[in-house]
Amino acid sequence: MRSFMQQFFDDETIADKAAEIGQAMLAARSLQLTEIAVKMRGSSAASYKRIQRFLRGIDPRAMLWRLFCEQAEYVMGDPTEIERPQARKTEYVGTLKDGKTKGFWMLLLATPYRGRAIPCGLLTYSSRTIGAGLSSRNLNHVRAFAELKDLLGERPLVLDREFSYLELLLHLVEEGVNFVFRLNQGSHPPKFWDADGKEVVLSLSPGEKVSHSALWYKGKVCVNLIGVWKKGLAEPLWVMTNLEPERAWQIYLSRMKIEQTFRDLKGLLGMTRLMNKRQENMEKMLALLLLVYAIALLVGENLRDRLYGLPTHPQERVDLVPHQIGKKWRRYSGLFILLNQKRRLPTREWQAIINCALQSFAAIVHPPVPTHV
């Protein structure tokens, strides 16, 4: 953990402190400070104070942008609900979509990586913070994407249907951001018109794929559409974009990576088990957890390849039955294998796994300068 944190934090002392807390997070699989402190060296009370001092002096939220992967084809954004049922007096906790459960939303920005996603930014908000700040969910979305704009370049922003509203689209078009959205049809499907001002009705049959180019969304934004109705599904899926429709469709299919990441963060690393009273400290702990997750993901993927991937030597593959190749590799994620691995590996093999993951991590945090010939 220290080797990775030294790649991320320029100050070696800070890197050592972050490594100690990060290692304890993995051991505790929780964001409760008391549970993390138990896994640290020394007394729990002293460890608890070290975590608090670290949070006062360092803001991992701003540094999280260093995990933006320059080689990524696109950037994903998606909110997830974090329940806090007992937090009745916590200032940043409101009610979720059902109108009853206590909690808040975390909007995560990430780039794809082998079936999962590497986080690079976050924003939290709730019904209570929106009400107290005379703000709105839409303004929070715009604020999050504004921080990402300079990093995006030509890469599209891939979002789910709750983002397909006119105000955000107008903002992205004004800022020159490419986008791929799932269309939110709901009970009142949005209307589209062609270049001649004729309304275009979106319709297709099960098993069919249809695309439309240069349609006007609500008469104000020019977009391309592609719809697919897969057999067995109750309704079609429509994707709205300013890219070529087929390319947008292929990109959107990869959006599930971020949902798999949410499952890992909640199910394997205990992201929902946080008790911070202040929103600022809560976001700092979330950002540190996302950094630890990225490190564990890279190490776990290399471990998965070593344990359950194809043998490195061609001669060793001769006796393998095709359906047995990579069976466990396909079944388990790298993070799951890392956290649950019981088998002891030789020091040399484990060091090779770490070195390979470190190279990948360094390439993300400190991307090489491109050479122009």
C-alpha positions as semicolon CSV with decimal commas, in nm:
position;residue;x (nm);y (nm);z (nm)
1;M;0,000;0,000;0,000
2;R;0,286;0,238;0,080
3;S;0,439;0,190;-0,265
4;F;0,112;0,291;-0,430
5;M;0,048;0,587;-0,201
6;Q;0,398;0,719;-0,271
7;Q;0,303;0,729;-0,639
8;F;-0,007;0,932;-0,552
9;F;0,103;1,165;-0,269
10;D;0,417;1,368;-0,335
11;D;0,500;1,401;0,036
12;E;0,641;1,073;0,169
13;T;0,515;1,132;0,524
14;I;0,161;1,190;0,401
15;A;0,190;0,882;0,177
16;D;0,287;0,670;0,480
17;K;-0,014;0,795;0,678
18;A;-0,249;0,735;0,384
19;A;-0,105;0,386;0,340
20;E;-0,167;0,296;0,704
21;I;-0,528;0,415;0,687
22;G;-0,583;0,256;0,345
23;Q;-0,451;-0,081;0,460
24;A;-0,681;-0,065;0,763
25;M;-0,977;0,016;0,538
26;L;-0,916;-0,301;0,339
27;A;-0,883;-0,504;0,657
28;A;-1,195;-0,354;0,817
29;R;-1,402;-0,342;0,495
30;S;-1,578;-0,047;0,652
31;L;-1,581;0,333;0,654
32;Q;-1,656;0,363;1,026
33;L;-1,360;0,538;1,185
34;T;-1,378;0,321;1,498
35;E;-1,364;-0,001;1,293
36;I;-1,075;0,130;1,082
37;A;-0,884;0,242;1,392
38;V;-0,899;-0,110;1,539
39;K;-0,704;-0,240;1,236
40;M;-0,426;0,020;1,271
41;R;-0,110;-0,008;1,480
42;G;-0,118;0,111;1,841
43;S;-0,425;0,178;2,051
44;S;-0,763;0,235;1,888
45;A;-0,797;0,577;2,054
46;A;-0,463;0,698;1,918
47;S;-0,537;0,556;1,573
48;Y;-0,876;0,728;1,569
49;K;-0,705;1,063;1,635
50;R;-0,448;0,997;1,359
51;I;-0,731;0,948;1,110
52;Q;-0,895;1,273;1,220
53;R;-0,566;1,466;1,192
54;F;-0,513;1,322;0,845
55;L;-0,859;1,437;0,732
56;R;-0,796;1,788;0,868
57;G;-0,468;1,825;0,682
58;I;-0,538;1,645;0,350
59;D;-0,826;1,667;0,103
60;P;-0,832;1,346;-0,107
61;R;-1,133;1,479;-0,303
62;A;-0,927;1,721;-0,511
63;M;-0,645;1,469;-0,557
64;L;-0,886;1,204;-0,684
65;W;-0,867;1,370;-1,027
66;R;-0,512;1,232;-1,054
67;L;-0,674;0,893;-1,123
68;F;-0,826;1,019;-1,447
69;C;-0,704;0,774;-1,710
70;E;-0,577;0,955;-2,020
71;Q;-0,608;0,638;-2,228
72;A;-0,981;0,598;-2,156
73;E;-1,218;0,603;-2,452
74;Y;-1,500;0,758;-2,249
75;V;-1,596;0,875;-1,900
76;M;-1,892;0,740;-1,704
77;G;-2,106;0,920;-1,451
78;D;-2,374;0,768;-1,230
79;P;-2,531;0,839;-0,890
80;T;-2,589;0,574;-0,626
81;E;-2,799;0,588;-0,311
82;I;-2,622;0,555;0,025
83;E;-2,865;0,476;0,303
84;R;-2,825;0,624;0,652
85;P;-3,144;0,506;0,825
86;Q;-3,031;0,604;1,178
87;A;-2,890;0,947;1,086
88;R;-3,194;1,156;1,173
89;K;-2,997;1,463;1,285
90;T;-2,703;1,451;1,042
91;E;-2,709;1,773;0,839
92;Y;-2,625;1,623;0,499
93;V;-2,869;1,328;0,521
94;G;-3,210;1,369;0,357
95;T;-3,462;1,125;0,215
96;L;-3,410;0,904;-0,089
97;K;-3,639;0,844;-0,387
98;D;-3,896;0,648;-0,188
99;G;-3,954;0,957;0,028
100;K;-3,901;0,758;0,350
101;T;-3,552;0,611;0,373
102;K;-3,281;0,837;0,519
103;G;-2,972;0,879;0,303
104;F;-2,794;1,076;0,031
105;W;-2,662;1,036;-0,323
106;M;-2,303;1,001;-0,438
107;L;-2,240;1,098;-0,799
108;L;-1,932;0,907;-0,916
109;L;-1,721;0,989;-1,222
110;A;-1,497;0,710;-1,350
111;T;-1,314;0,560;-1,647
112;P;-1,358;0,195;-1,755
113;Y;-1,118;-0,081;-1,655
114;R;-1,168;-0,454;-1,725
115;G;-1,535;-0,486;-1,636
116;R;-1,510;-0,234;-1,352
117;A;-1,429;0,138;-1,332
118;I;-1,149;0,348;-1,186
119;P;-1,300;0,645;-0,996
120;C;-1,171;0,995;-1,066
121;G;-1,426;1,229;-0,907
122;L;-1,721;1,241;-0,671
123;L;-1,996;1,470;-0,550
124;T;-2,257;1,410;-0,279
125;Y;-2,595;1,573;-0,232
126;S;-2,929;1,502;-0,069
127;S;-3,279;1,643;-0,046
128;R;-3,168;1,827;0,269
129;T;-2,851;1,985;0,125
130;I;-3,040;2,088;-0,188
131;G;-3,310;2,253;0,023
132;A;-3,063;2,426;0,254
133;G;-2,856;2,562;-0,034
134;L;-3,146;2,678;-0,249
135;S;-2,994;2,453;-0,513
136;S;-3,123;2,161;-0,719
137;R;-3,016;1,818;-0,836
138;N;-2,957;1,964;-1,183
139;L;-2,717;2,231;-1,055
140;N;-2,521;1,966;-0,867
141;H;-2,487;1,766;-1,188
142;V;-2,363;2,071;-1,379
143;R;-2,114;2,148;-1,101
144;A;-1,970;1,795;-1,114
145;F;-1,932;1,789;-1,491
146;A;-1,781;2,139;-1,498
147;E;-1,482;2,009;-1,299
148;L;-1,441;1,728;-1,552
149;K;-1,464;1,941;-1,868
150;D;-1,093;2,022;-1,910
151;L;-0,999;1,653;-1,879
152;L;-1,262;1,518;-2,119
153;G;-1,137;1,655;-2,449
154;E;-1,314;1,464;-2,727
155;R;-1,414;1,177;-2,500
156;P;-1,789;1,133;-2,457
157;L;-1,960;1,151;-2,121
158;V;-2,174;0,839;-2,073
159;L;-2,479;0,881;-1,847
160;D;-2,798;0,698;-1,757
161;R;-3,154;0,810;-1,833
162;E;-3,202;1,031;-1,528
163;F;-2,952;1,274;-1,684
164;S;-3,136;1,309;-2,015
165;Y;-3,305;1,638;-1,938
166;L;-3,295;1,952;-2,151
167;E;-3,106;2,184;-1,913
168;L;-2,807;1,950;-1,886
169;L;-2,803;1,883;-2,260
170;L;-2,799;2,255;-2,334
171;H;-2,512;2,302;-2,091
172;L;-2,306;2,019;-2,245
173;V;-2,366;2,148;-2,598
174;E;-2,262;2,498;-2,492
175;E;-1,942;2,360;-2,336
176;G;-1,865;2,141;-2,640
177;V;-1,890;1,811;-2,449
178;N;-1,970;1,489;-2,636
179;F;-2,240;1,280;-2,471
180;V;-2,408;0,939;-2,474
181;F;-2,734;0,920;-2,274
182;R;-2,998;0,659;-2,230
183;L;-3,324;0,831;-2,319
184;N;-3,571;0,867;-2,032
185;Q;-3,908;0,795;-2,191
186;G;-4,112;0,766;-1,871
187;S;-4,484;0,832;-1,872
188;H;-4,440;1,139;-2,095
189;P;-4,188;1,049;-2,369
190;P;-3,992;1,348;-2,507
191;K;-4,072;1,467;-2,856
192;F;-3,838;1,490;-3,153
193;W;-3,862;1,673;-3,484
194;D;-3,665;1,631;-3,806
195;A;-3,499;1,909;-4,005
196;D;-3,828;1,985;-4,184
197;G;-4,013;2,037;-3,856
198;K;-4,204;1,709;-3,879
199;E;-4,249;1,517;-3,555
200;V;-4,070;1,180;-3,547
201;V;-4,240;0,901;-3,355
202;L;-3,999;0,658;-3,189
203;S;-4,119;0,305;-3,250
204;L;-3,965;-0,037;-3,309
205;S;-4,055;-0,403;-3,264
206;P;-3,895;-0,672;-3,043
207;G;-3,564;-0,783;-3,194
208;E;-3,534;-0,468;-3,407
209;K;-3,268;-0,194;-3,415
210;V;-3,347;0,155;-3,550
211;S;-3,137;0,472;-3,575
212;H;-3,221;0,834;-3,655
213;S;-2,983;1,118;-3,736
214;A;-3,012;1,495;-3,688
215;L;-3,332;1,506;-3,484
216;W;-3,423;1,802;-3,264
217;Y;-3,477;1,710;-2,899
218;K;-3,765;1,924;-2,771
219;G;-3,689;2,148;-3,067
220;K;-3,369;2,286;-2,907
221;V;-3,082;2,031;-2,925
222;C;-2,976;1,841;-3,238
223;V;-2,907;1,474;-3,153
224;N;-2,874;1,128;-3,304
225;L;-3,079;0,837;-3,173
226;I;-3,043;0,462;-3,178
227;G;-3,297;0,218;-3,035
228;V;-3,269;-0,155;-2,973
229;W;-3,541;-0,388;-2,847
230;K;-3,374;-0,708;-2,735
231;K;-3,591;-1,018;-2,727
232;G;-3,707;-1,105;-2,378
233;L;-3,707;-0,743;-2,256
234;A;-4,031;-0,562;-2,175
235;E;-3,935;-0,242;-2,357
236;P;-3,677;-0,102;-2,599
237;L;-3,367;0,092;-2,499
238;W;-3,303;0,424;-2,673
239;V;-2,967;0,602;-2,667
240;M;-2,932;0,974;-2,744
241;T;-2,597;1,117;-2,853
242;N;-2,409;1,369;-3,065
243;L;-2,180;1,087;-3,189
244;E;-2,238;0,836;-3,466
245;P;-2,531;0,621;-3,344
246;E;-2,372;0,275;-3,369
247;R;-2,058;0,389;-3,188
248;A;-2,272;0,545;-2,915
249;W;-2,462;0,219;-2,876
250;Q;-2,143;0,017;-2,827
251;I;-2,014;0,270;-2,574
252;Y;-2,338;0,270;-2,376
253;L;-2,333;-0,108;-2,343
254;S;-2,013;-0,068;-2,140
255;R;-2,179;0,166;-1,889
256;M;-2,264;-0,130;-1,664
257;K;-1,900;-0,122;-1,552
258;I;-1,977;0,159;-1,308
259;E;-2,269;-0,033;-1,156
260;Q;-2,039;-0,330;-1,095
261;T;-1,805;-0,087;-0,918
262;F;-2,089;0,029;-0,693
263;R;-2,158;-0,334;-0,601
264;D;-1,792;-0,387;-0,512
265;L;-1,773;-0,068;-0,305
266;K;-2,089;-0,149;-0,110
267;G;-2,067;-0,528;-0,089
268;L;-1,693;-0,584;-0,055
269;L;-1,555;-0,263;0,098
270;G;-1,846;-0,148;0,317
271;M;-1,892;0,194;0,157
272;T;-2,233;0,236;0,322
273;R;-2,088;0,181;0,669
274;L;-1,990;0,540;0,740
275;M;-2,087;0,752;1,040
276;N;-1,929;1,094;0,976
277;K;-2,132;1,383;1,113
278;R;-1,990;1,644;0,875
279;Q;-2,037;1,622;0,499
280;E;-1,682;1,740;0,430
281;N;-1,526;1,457;0,633
282;M;-1,769;1,206;0,483
283;E;-1,662;1,305;0,130
284;K;-1,294;1,289;0,225
285;M;-1,340;0,936;0,358
286;L;-1,528;0,836;0,043
287;A;-1,251;0,981;-0,175
288;L;-0,984;0,794;0,021
289;L;-1,186;0,473;-0,010
290;L;-1,211;0,524;-0,388
291;L;-0,833;0,560;-0,406
292;V;-0,788;0,241;-0,201
293;Y;-1,043;0,067;-0,424
294;A;-0,847;0,165;-0,737
295;I;-0,526;0,023;-0,587
296;A;-0,695;-0,299;-0,475
297;L;-0,862;-0,334;-0,815
298;L;-0,531;-0,315;-1,004
299;V;-0,358;-0,558;-0,768
300;G;-0,658;-0,793;-0,772
301;E;-0,678;-0,804;-1,149
302;N;-0,311;-0,899;-1,174
303;L;-0,365;-1,161;-0,904
304;R;-0,665;-1,300;-1,094
305;D;-0,459;-1,329;-1,412
306;R;-0,181;-1,512;-1,228
307;L;-0,407;-1,757;-1,046
308;Y;-0,687;-1,826;-1,290
309;G;-0,585;-1,691;-1,630
310;L;-0,425;-1,883;-1,913
311;P;-0,080;-2,034;-1,839
312;T;0,199;-1,809;-1,958
313;H;0,390;-2,087;-2,136
314;P;0,221;-2,226;-2,454
315;Q;0,327;-2,585;-2,372
316;E;0,128;-2,567;-2,047
317;R;-0,194;-2,498;-2,241
318;V;-0,188;-2,821;-2,444
319;D;-0,378;-3,039;-2,195
320;L;-0,639;-2,777;-2,102
321;V;-1,001;-2,848;-2,192
322;P;-1,145;-2,533;-2,364
323;H;-1,448;-2,494;-2,135
324;Q;-1,222;-2,515;-1,826
325;I;-0,994;-2,231;-1,931
326;G;-1,044;-1,927;-1,714
327;K;-1,354;-2,063;-1,539
328;K;-1,274;-1,898;-1,205
329;W;-1,125;-1,600;-1,388
330;R;-1,466;-1,529;-1,540
331;R;-1,659;-1,601;-1,221
332;Y;-1,477;-1,375;-0,974
333;S;-1,358;-1,016;-0,989
334;G;-0,999;-0,929;-0,905
335;L;-1,105;-0,738;-0,593
336;F;-1,306;-1,036;-0,466
337;I;-1,010;-1,270;-0,520
338;L;-0,769;-1,029;-0,347
339;L;-0,989;-0,994;-0,038
340;N;-1,072;-1,364;-0,010
341;Q;-0,752;-1,530;-0,128
342;K;-0,634;-1,791;0,125
343;R;-0,351;-1,950;-0,069
344;R;-0,001;-1,832;0,016
345;L;0,200;-1,722;-0,286
346;P;0,581;-1,733;-0,309
347;T;0,736;-1,395;-0,232
348;R;0,882;-1,365;-0,581
349;E;0,545;-1,430;-0,747
350;W;0,362;-1,188;-0,519
351;Q;0,624;-0,919;-0,585
352;A;0,577;-0,966;-0,960
353;I;0,202;-0,911;-0,916
354;I;0,263;-0,592;-0,715
355;N;0,519;-0,459;-0,963
356;C;0,284;-0,511;-1,255
357;A;0,000;-0,334;-1,072
358;L;0,236;-0,051;-0,974
359;Q;0,328;0,004;-1,338
360;S;-0,040;0,028;-1,431
361;F;-0,106;0,265;-1,142
362;A;0,189;0,489;-1,229
363;A;0,074;0,506;-1,592
364;I;-0,263;0,642;-1,472
365;V;-0,138;0,883;-1,204
366;H;0,160;1,003;-1,404
367;P;0,074;0,943;-1,771
368;P;0,369;0,962;-2,011
369;V;0,406;1,276;-2,218
370;P;0,302;1,199;-2,580
371;T;0,576;1,220;-2,840
372;H;0,489;1,392;-3,168
373;V;0,690;1,284;-3,473
